[in-house]
Structure formats: structure tokens, C-alpha cells
CSV table of C-alpha atoms in Angstrom, one decimal:
chain,number,residue,atom,x,y,z
A,220,UNK,CA,17.0,-26.7,1.4
A,221,UNK,CA,14.5,-25.2,-1.0
A,222,UNK,CA,12.5,-23.6,1.8
A,223,UNK,CA,8.9,-23.0,1.1
A,224,UNK,CA,8.0,-23.2,-2.6
A,225,UNK,CA,4.9,-22.2,-4.4
A,226,UNK,CA,3.3,-22.6,-7.5
A,227,UNK,CA,2.2,-21.1,-9.8
A,228,UNK,CA,3.6,-17.8,-9.6
A,229,UNK,CA,1.2,-16.0,-11.8
A,230,UNK,CA,-2.6,-16.8,-12.5
A,231,UNK,CA,-5.7,-15.5,-14.2
A,232,UNK,CA,-8.8,-16.9,-14.0
A,233,UNK,CA,-12.3,-16.3,-15.1
A,234,UNK,CA,-15.1,-15.9,-12.5
A,235,UNK,CA,-16.4,-19.2,-11.3
A,236,UNK,CA,-13.6,-21.3,-12.2
A,237,UNK,CA,-11.4,-23.4,-9.7
A,238,UNK,CA,-8.1,-23.7,-9.1
A,239,UNK,CA,-5.5,-25.2,-6.5
A,240,UNK,CA,-2.2,-23.0,-5.6
A,241,UNK,CA,0.5,-25.4,-4.1
A,242,UNK,CA,2.7,-24.8,-1.3
A,243,UNK,CA,5.4,-27.1,0.0
A,244,UNK,CA,8.3,-26.9,2.4
A,245,UNK,CA,11.1,-29.3,3.2
A,246,UNK,CA,12.1,-28.1,6.6
A,247,UNK,CA,9.9,-30.5,8.5
A,248,UNK,CA,7.7,-27.6,9.8
A,249,UNK,CA,4.8,-28.7,11.8
A,250,UNK,CA,3.1,-25.3,11.3
A,251,UNK,CA,2.0,-24.0,7.8
A,252,UNK,CA,-0.5,-21.1,6.9
A,253,UNK,CA,-1.8,-19.3,3.9
A,254,UNK,CA,-2.0,-15.5,3.9
A,255,UNK,CA,-3.4,-13.0,1.3
A,256,UNK,CA,-2.1,-9.8,0.9
A,257,UNK,CA,-3.8,-6.7,-0.3
A,258,UNK,CA,-2.9,-3.1,-0.7
A,259,UNK,CA,-3.4,-1.0,2.6
A,260,UNK,CA,-4.4,-4.3,4.5
A,261,UNK,CA,-1.3,-6.0,5.2
A,262,UNK,CA,-1.6,-9.8,5.1
A,263,UNK,CA,-4.4,-11.7,6.5
A,264,UNK,CA,-4.7,-15.4,7.4
A,265,UNK,CA,-6.9,-17.4,5.3
A,266,UNK,CA,-6.0,-21.1,6.8
A,267,UNK,CA,-3.6,-22.7,8.9
A,268,UNK,CA,-2.5,-26.0,10.0
A,269,UNK,CA,-0.3,-27.3,12.9
A,270,UNK,CA,0.1,-30.8,11.7
A,271,UNK,CA,-0.7,-33.4,9.1
A,272,UNK,CA,-4.5,-33.9,8.8
A,273,UNK,CA,-5.2,-30.8,11.1
A,274,UNK,CA,-6.5,-27.6,9.5
A,275,UNK,CA,-8.3,-24.6,10.9
A,276,UNK,CA,-9.9,-21.4,9.6
A,277,UNK,CA,-8.2,-17.9,10.0
A,278,UNK,CA,-9.4,-14.3,9.5
A,279,UNK,CA,-10.8,-14.6,5.9
A,280,UNK,CA,-11.7,-18.3,5.1
A,281,UNK,CA,-14.7,-17.7,3.1
A,282,UNK,CA,-14.1,-19.3,-0.8
A,283,UNK,CA,-11.2,-21.1,0.2
A,284,UNK,CA,-10.5,-24.8,1.3
A,285,UNK,CA,-7.3,-26.8,2.7
A,286,UNK,CA,-6.2,-29.9,3.4
A,287,UNK,CA,-2.6,-31.5,4.9
A,288,UNK,CA,-2.3,-34.8,4.0
A,289,UNK,CA,1.5,-34.9,4.4
A,290,UNK,CA,3.8,-32.6,6.6
A,291,UNK,CA,5.4,-31.1,3.4
A,292,UNK,CA,2.4,-30.0,1.4
A,293,UNK,CA,-0.4,-27.5,2.1
A,294,UNK,CA,-2.5,-26.6,-1.0
A,295,UNK,CA,-5.1,-23.9,-1.2
A,296,UNK,CA,-8.1,-24.3,-3.5
A,297,UNK,CA,-10.5,-21.7,-4.6
A,298,UNK,CA,-13.8,-23.3,-5.3
A,299,UNK,CA,-15.3,-20.6,-7.2
A,300,UNK,CA,-13.0,-17.8,-8.0
A,301,UNK,CA,-14.6,-14.3,-7.6
A,302,UNK,CA,-13.2,-11.0,-8.4
A,303,UNK,CA,-12.9,-10.1,-4.8
A,304,UNK,CA,-10.3,-13.1,-4.6
A,305,UNK,CA,-7.7,-11.3,-6.6
A,306,UNK,CA,-4.7,-10.9,-4.4
A,307,UNK,CA,-1.4,-12.1,-3.8
A,308,UNK,CA,-1.2,-15.1,-1.8
A,309,UNK,CA,1.5,-16.3,0.3
A,310,UNK,CA,2.2,-19.7,2.1
A,311,UNK,CA,4.4,-19.9,5.3
A,312,UNK,CA,5.7,-22.4,7.6
A,313,UNK,CA,7.2,-22.5,10.9
A,314,UNK,CA,8.0,-25.0,13.8
A,315,UNK,CA,5.3,-25.1,16.2
A,316,UNK,CA,6.2,-22.9,19.0
A,317,UNK,CA,4.9,-19.3,18.6
A,318,UNK,CA,8.2,-17.5,19.0
A,319,UNK,CA,9.5,-19.1,15.9
A,320,UNK,CA,10.1,-17.4,12.8
A,321,UNK,CA,7.6,-18.0,10.1
A,322,UNK,CA,9.4,-18.6,6.6
A,323,UNK,CA,7.6,-17.1,3.7
A,324,UNK,CA,7.0,-18.5,0.0
A,325,UNK,CA,7.9,-16.0,-2.8
A,326,UNK,CA,4.0,-15.7,-3.4
A,327,UNK,CA,1.2,-16.5,-6.2
A,328,UNK,CA,-0.1,-13.3,-8.0
A,329,UNK,CA,-3.5,-14.1,-8.8
A,330,UNK,CA,-6.1,-12.1,-11.0
A,331,UNK,CA,-9.7,-13.0,-11.2
A,332,UNK,CA,-11.7,-11.5,-14.0
B,102,UNK,CA,-8.4,-11.3,19.8
B,103,UNK,CA,-5.0,-9.9,18.7
B,104,UNK,CA,-4.3,-7.0,16.6
B,105,UNK,CA,-1.6,-4.7,15.0
B,106,UNK,CA,-1.6,-1.1,14.5
B,107,UNK,CA,0.8,0.7,12.5
B,108,UNK,CA,0.3,4.4,12.0
B,109,UNK,CA,2.7,5.3,9.6
B,110,UNK,CA,1.5,4.2,5.8
B,111,UNK,CA,4.0,6.0,3.8
B,112,UNK,CA,7.5,7.4,4.9
B,113,UNK,CA,9.9,9.1,2.7
B,114,UNK,CA,13.4,9.7,3.8
B,115,UNK,CA,16.5,10.9,2.8
B,116,UNK,CA,19.6,8.6,2.8
B,117,UNK,CA,21.1,8.9,6.2
B,118,UNK,CA,18.2,10.2,8.1
B,119,UNK,CA,17.2,8.3,11.1
B,120,UNK,CA,14.2,6.0,11.1
B,121,UNK,CA,11.4,5.0,13.7
B,122,UNK,CA,8.4,3.1,12.5
B,123,UNK,CA,5.3,2.8,15.2
B,124,UNK,CA,3.7,-0.3,16.0
B,125,UNK,CA,1.3,-0.9,18.7
B,126,UNK,CA,-0.6,-4.3,19.4
B,127,UNK,CA,-3.4,-5.3,21.5
B,128,UNK,CA,-3.6,-8.7,23.0
B,129,UNK,CA,-4.2,-9.6,26.7
B,130,UNK,CA,-1.7,-12.2,27.4
B,131,UNK,CA,2.0,-12.8,26.8
B,132,UNK,CA,2.9,-11.9,23.2
B,133,UNK,CA,5.7,-12.4,20.8
B,134,UNK,CA,6.6,-9.7,18.4
B,135,UNK,CA,7.9,-9.5,15.0
B,136,UNK,CA,9.1,-7.0,12.3
B,137,UNK,CA,9.2,-8.5,8.6
B,138,UNK,CA,10.2,-6.7,5.6
B,139,UNK,CA,9.5,-7.1,2.0
B,140,UNK,CA,11.7,-5.7,-0.3
B,141,UNK,CA,10.1,-4.9,-4.1
B,142,UNK,CA,9.1,-8.1,-5.8
B,143,UNK,CA,10.4,-10.2,-3.0
B,144,UNK,CA,8.7,-12.3,-0.2
B,145,UNK,CA,8.7,-11.6,3.3
B,146,UNK,CA,11.9,-12.0,5.6
B,147,UNK,CA,12.3,-11.5,9.1
B,148,UNK,CA,14.1,-8.3,10.4
B,149,UNK,CA,13.7,-9.0,14.2
B,150,UNK,CA,11.7,-10.7,17.1
B,151,UNK,CA,11.0,-10.4,20.6
B,152,UNK,CA,9.9,-13.1,22.8
B,153,UNK,CA,11.2,-12.7,26.2
B,154,UNK,CA,14.5,-10.8,27.8
B,155,UNK,CA,16.1,-7.5,26.8
B,156,UNK,CA,13.2,-5.6,25.3
B,157,UNK,CA,16.0,-4.0,22.9
B,158,UNK,CA,16.2,-6.4,20.0
B,159,UNK,CA,18.6,-6.0,17.4
B,160,UNK,CA,17.9,-7.5,13.9
B,161,UNK,CA,19.7,-7.7,10.5
B,162,UNK,CA,21.0,-4.7,8.6
B,163,UNK,CA,21.3,-2.4,11.5
B,164,UNK,CA,17.7,-2.7,12.7
B,165,UNK,CA,16.7,-2.7,16.2
B,166,UNK,CA,13.2,-2.6,18.0
B,167,UNK,CA,12.2,-1.7,21.5
B,168,UNK,CA,9.2,-3.4,23.5
B,169,UNK,CA,7.5,-1.4,25.6
B,170,UNK,CA,5.0,-3.2,27.6
B,171,UNK,CA,3.3,-0.3,29.4
B,172,UNK,CA,2.5,1.2,25.9
B,173,UNK,CA,1.8,-2.3,24.2
B,174,UNK,CA,4.4,-1.0,21.6
B,175,UNK,CA,7.2,-2.4,19.6
B,176,UNK,CA,8.7,0.5,17.6
B,177,UNK,CA,11.3,0.1,14.7
B,178,UNK,CA,14.5,2.1,14.6
B,179,UNK,CA,17.5,2.6,12.4
B,180,UNK,CA,20.0,5.3,13.0
B,181,UNK,CA,20.8,6.1,9.1
B,182,UNK,CA,18.6,4.5,6.3
B,183,UNK,CA,20.1,3.6,2.9
B,184,UNK,CA,18.6,3.7,-0.4
B,185,UNK,CA,18.4,-0.2,-0.2
B,186,UNK,CA,16.1,-0.2,2.8
B,187,UNK,CA,13.3,1.0,0.5
B,188,UNK,CA,10.8,-1.7,1.4
B,189,UNK,CA,7.5,-2.3,2.9
B,190,UNK,CA,7.6,-3.1,6.5
B,191,UNK,CA,5.0,-5.0,8.7
B,192,UNK,CA,5.0,-5.6,12.3
B,193,UNK,CA,3.4,-8.7,13.5
B,194,UNK,CA,2.3,-10.6,16.8
B,195,UNK,CA,1.6,-14.1,18.0
B,196,UNK,CA,-0.2,-14.7,21.0
B,197,UNK,CA,-0.8,-18.4,22.5
B,198,UNK,CA,-0.4,-20.1,19.3
B,199,UNK,CA,1.3,-19.7,15.8
B,200,UNK,CA,-1.2,-17.5,14.4
B,201,UNK,CA,0.5,-14.2,13.0
B,202,UNK,CA,-1.5,-11.2,13.0
B,203,UNK,CA,0.1,-8.4,10.9
B,204,UNK,CA,-0.5,-4.9,10.8
B,205,UNK,CA,-1.3,-2.9,7.4
B,206,UNK,CA,2.4,-2.1,6.8
B,207,UNK,CA,4.5,1.0,6.0
B,208,UNK,CA,5.9,1.7,2.8
B,209,UNK,CA,9.3,3.2,3.4
B,210,UNK,CA,11.0,5.1,0.5
B,211,UNK,CA,14.4,6.1,0.9
B,212,UNK,CA,15.6,8.8,-1.4
B,213,UNK,CA,19.4,9.4,-2.8
């Protein structure tokens, strides 16, 4: 199993540009989520999904969009990038029960100029 | 809403020293508690978790944590740290669903 994969690993954007961060998992996990990691703030939940066709907002959803058309994929879209979105983004997946371990991808380091 | 506090932001230890990282959570119901570790340049990995049963849980690489319900705490311990334990450590909690709430993390540096 590849686990959780994310592309790209690094990205530089200009303010106002849009882009999609890709996330895929091959473990047939129902639950998938996106976090951003900023120094001194830990990881904060952006959006999550409990299954194909179902998404919901996390703690910091503004400026981001998600969709879940398949169990495997959970892309994160930045609609109009801002410097405040410079961060490291992690995708995670797990089976649905709350005590299950979440498996994290390798992350995407995004810089918005 | 659930929240997690990690009071030690930066910890520096010498090899063979003992480690204890504090974690307190706030949530009114049944919780599941996790410690994740992030080694330099790598993604998060699970160290250990608690969801029921024995409040003293053992994880990988000699780490353990104790759930004390009355104190809303889940402190991480290791009797003797190694240089390879240098990493960032995150405490996290889930309540009624899968949503993980993380603490702000503790940077541990182990010196030779």
C-alpha cells in the first residue's frame, strides 16, 4: 500500500492564483481530512469528509474548498491564494471510528507571495 | 468544543535523561487521546493512543502515557531519551467523531 499520498510536495503561488492540492489514499478509509501546520499553532483542521459525497468544515475553512467524489481522493482547492495561506498542508485518512489512528501524508509546503 | 493544551513548547534534554511532556484537554464527554510525533522533514506518525481500559498505555520506541481522567491529562513519558528522539510531539484528542484537535506541539531537542 502507498498509504496517503500528496502532490505537489512544494508549490509557490502569487497572490490571487488558484490551485488544487491533491490527496489520495489506497486503504479504503471513509474519513479524510486536511490540516494546515503553522509554527507555534500545531495542526488546524480545514475540511473533512466522512465518506464520498459528504464534506464539512473544520476550524479554519475560509479560502478553501473541497469535494469528495470517490473514496480514494480528497482534493483541496485554494480559490484565490493569499499570503496568510502560506503553510504546510497535511492530508490524513482513517477508518470512521473516533479511536482509529489517522494516517498522514507527507505534506505540501505552500508559499504564497 | 474540544481543546488541547501543551505547556512545554521547547524542551532540551541530554541523552539518557527522562522525559515528561504535559498534555491537558478540555472536553465534556468520552475522549480518545493520541500522541503523534513528527521527526525533522517527515510527516506525523502515531506514537500511542488511549481509548479505553488500562490508563497507562505503551507505544513505540519506549514511550508511554498515562490518562488521568480527574486531571484531564495525558502526559507522555520516556525513561531515557536518545538523540534520535529529537522531534516535535503533538497531543491530540477526538470526541464524538473523527475530528482530531491538536495541541500546539512540543519541540524536543536531545543533545549528545
